[in-house]
Tab-separated table of C-alpha atoms in Angstrom:
chain	number	residue	atom	x	y	z
Y	299	UNK	CA	-53.282	24.874	24.390
Y	300	UNK	CA	-55.908	27.565	24.754
Y	301	UNK	CA	-56.961	30.007	22.054
Y	302	UNK	CA	-54.995	32.820	23.716
Y	303	UNK	CA	-51.750	30.777	23.581
Y	304	UNK	CA	-51.670	30.584	19.783
Y	305	UNK	CA	-49.280	32.748	17.844
Y	306	UNK	CA	-50.460	34.654	14.854
Y	307	UNK	CA	-48.693	33.834	11.611
Y	308	UNK	CA	-47.032	37.272	11.758
Y	309	UNK	CA	-45.266	36.283	15.005
Y	310	UNK	CA	-43.725	33.061	13.684
Y	311	UNK	CA	-40.026	33.576	12.950
Y	312	UNK	CA	-38.460	32.077	9.862
Y	313	UNK	CA	-34.997	30.601	10.302
Y	314	UNK	CA	-32.106	32.047	8.373
Y	315	UNK	CA	-31.262	30.238	5.128
Y	316	UNK	CA	-29.155	27.191	6.016
Y	317	UNK	CA	-26.412	28.015	3.498
Y	318	UNK	CA	-24.795	31.168	2.210
Y	319	UNK	CA	-25.728	32.124	-1.344
Y	320	UNK	CA	-22.241	31.273	-2.608
Y	321	UNK	CA	-22.171	27.819	-0.988
Y	322	UNK	CA	-20.115	25.236	-2.829
Y	323	UNK	CA	-22.703	22.534	-2.130
Y	324	UNK	CA	-26.474	22.519	-2.234
Y	325	UNK	CA	-28.733	21.721	0.683
Y	326	UNK	CA	-29.659	18.447	-1.057
Y	327	UNK	CA	-25.977	17.472	-1.230
Y	328	UNK	CA	-25.504	18.134	2.490
Y	329	UNK	CA	-28.635	16.174	3.310
Y	330	UNK	CA	-27.424	13.265	1.141
Y	331	UNK	CA	-24.210	13.212	3.194
Y	332	UNK	CA	-26.192	13.175	6.417
Y	333	UNK	CA	-28.384	10.372	5.114
Y	334	UNK	CA	-25.352	8.357	4.006
Y	335	UNK	CA	-23.664	8.462	7.401
Y	336	UNK	CA	-26.973	7.542	9.036
Y	337	UNK	CA	-26.615	3.904	7.985
Y	338	UNK	CA	-24.714	1.731	10.516
Y	339	UNK	CA	-22.492	0.037	7.926
Y	340	UNK	CA	-21.533	3.316	6.259
Y	341	UNK	CA	-20.899	4.873	9.667
Y	342	UNK	CA	-18.511	2.009	10.548
Y	343	UNK	CA	-16.754	2.248	7.187
Y	344	UNK	CA	-16.213	5.996	7.486
Y	345	UNK	CA	-15.097	5.735	11.105
Y	346	UNK	CA	-12.567	3.069	10.150
Y	347	UNK	CA	-11.262	5.197	7.285
Y	348	UNK	CA	-10.854	8.217	9.553
Y	349	UNK	CA	-8.989	6.102	12.103
Y	350	UNK	CA	-6.592	4.782	9.448
Y	351	UNK	CA	-6.370	7.672	6.946
Y	352	UNK	CA	-6.311	5.301	3.956
Y	353	UNK	CA	-7.011	1.606	3.434
Y	354	UNK	CA	-7.316	-0.823	0.586
Y	355	UNK	CA	-10.792	-2.232	0.025
Y	356	UNK	CA	-9.505	-5.622	1.171
Y	357	UNK	CA	-8.152	-4.296	4.478
Y	358	UNK	CA	-11.223	-2.160	5.056
Y	359	UNK	CA	-13.582	-5.088	4.399
Y	360	UNK	CA	-11.584	-7.224	6.816
Y	361	UNK	CA	-12.189	-4.726	9.650
Y	362	UNK	CA	-15.801	-3.722	8.907
Y	363	UNK	CA	-18.423	-6.375	9.593
Y	364	UNK	CA	-20.457	-6.413	6.373
Y	365	UNK	CA	-21.313	-8.903	3.646
Y	366	UNK	CA	-19.124	-8.420	0.549
Y	367	UNK	CA	-21.860	-7.215	-1.854
Y	368	UNK	CA	-23.311	-4.892	0.784
Y	369	UNK	CA	-19.872	-3.661	1.764
Y	370	UNK	CA	-19.073	-2.461	-1.771
Y	371	UNK	CA	-22.518	-0.905	-2.143
Y	372	UNK	CA	-22.096	1.095	1.084
Y	373	UNK	CA	-18.534	2.072	0.240
Y	374	UNK	CA	-19.764	3.312	-3.143
Y	375	UNK	CA	-22.478	5.379	-1.453
Y	376	UNK	CA	-19.861	7.136	0.693
Y	377	UNK	CA	-17.821	7.906	-2.417
Y	378	UNK	CA	-20.894	9.093	-4.365
Y	379	UNK	CA	-21.877	11.690	-1.755
Y	380	UNK	CA	-18.307	12.906	-1.219
Y	381	UNK	CA	-17.552	11.517	2.248
Y	382	UNK	CA	-14.839	9.170	0.971
Y	383	UNK	CA	-12.677	9.071	-2.095
Y	384	UNK	CA	-11.008	6.252	-3.925
Y	385	UNK	CA	-7.814	6.179	-5.856
Y	386	UNK	CA	-6.049	3.513	-7.779
Y	387	UNK	CA	-2.359	2.957	-7.369
Y	388	UNK	CA	0.041	0.614	-9.048
Y	389	UNK	CA	2.880	-0.696	-6.979
Y	390	UNK	CA	6.287	-1.336	-8.530
Y	391	UNK	CA	5.990	-5.089	-8.131
Y	392	UNK	CA	2.435	-5.514	-9.421
Y	393	UNK	CA	0.803	-6.019	-12.781
Y	394	UNK	CA	-2.448	-4.256	-11.885
Y	395	UNK	CA	-3.889	-1.459	-9.837
Y	396	UNK	CA	-4.884	-1.515	-6.177
Y	397	UNK	CA	-7.805	0.569	-5.009
Y	398	UNK	CA	-7.465	2.584	-1.822
Y	399	UNK	CA	-10.075	4.577	0.051
Y	400	UNK	CA	-9.684	7.558	2.323
Y	401	UNK	CA	-12.053	9.988	4.016
Y	402	UNK	CA	-12.535	13.422	2.510
Y	403	UNK	CA	-12.452	16.586	4.592
Y	404	UNK	CA	-16.248	16.540	4.553
Y	405	UNK	CA	-16.218	12.922	5.694
Y	406	UNK	CA	-13.968	13.761	8.627
Y	407	UNK	CA	-16.051	16.829	9.450
Y	408	UNK	CA	-19.471	15.181	9.402
Y	409	UNK	CA	-18.149	12.343	11.533
Y	410	UNK	CA	-16.370	14.515	14.095
Y	411	UNK	CA	-18.886	17.353	14.320
Y	412	UNK	CA	-22.032	15.334	13.710
Y	413	UNK	CA	-22.738	11.895	15.065
Y	414	UNK	CA	-19.598	11.544	17.173
Y	415	UNK	CA	-20.162	14.972	18.759
Y	416	UNK	CA	-23.604	13.826	19.888
Y	417	UNK	CA	-22.084	10.630	21.313
Y	418	UNK	CA	-19.399	12.654	23.161
Y	419	UNK	CA	-22.093	14.843	24.683
Y	420	UNK	CA	-24.019	11.790	25.834
Y	421	UNK	CA	-20.899	10.487	27.572
Y	422	UNK	CA	-20.362	13.910	29.207
Y	423	UNK	CA	-23.962	14.003	30.457
Y	424	UNK	CA	-23.712	10.430	31.662
Y	425	UNK	CA	-20.494	11.232	33.564
Y	426	UNK	CA	-21.942	14.432	35.000
Y	427	UNK	CA	-25.165	12.854	36.248
Y	428	UNK	CA	-23.940	9.405	37.274
């Protein structure tokens, strides 16, 4: 790039703030969500939850290919950042509680409008140019 192609610092545009002032979440919280879904195991867990609405940890672990200690760690990460939630429920015929997991609205949103949107676009481009 030649000297005449350089912009002066006055000509460089600043992007708008990423969030409105009254945002319910901070930028760091949104970035933590993005980082969480960026791991393959967490992506598979969240995708499975979205496909099923709610699953017990046992059923979810059966479907997602992950080692038991790692599975619970990754599931906990999704809960910690707000992409999944857990609830405990006692059934009439049981002595204890069962833990169930389901995606939050944010979990559904980041999956549908984030990573999966990029994958849909790739399929569209592939179909268009094949």
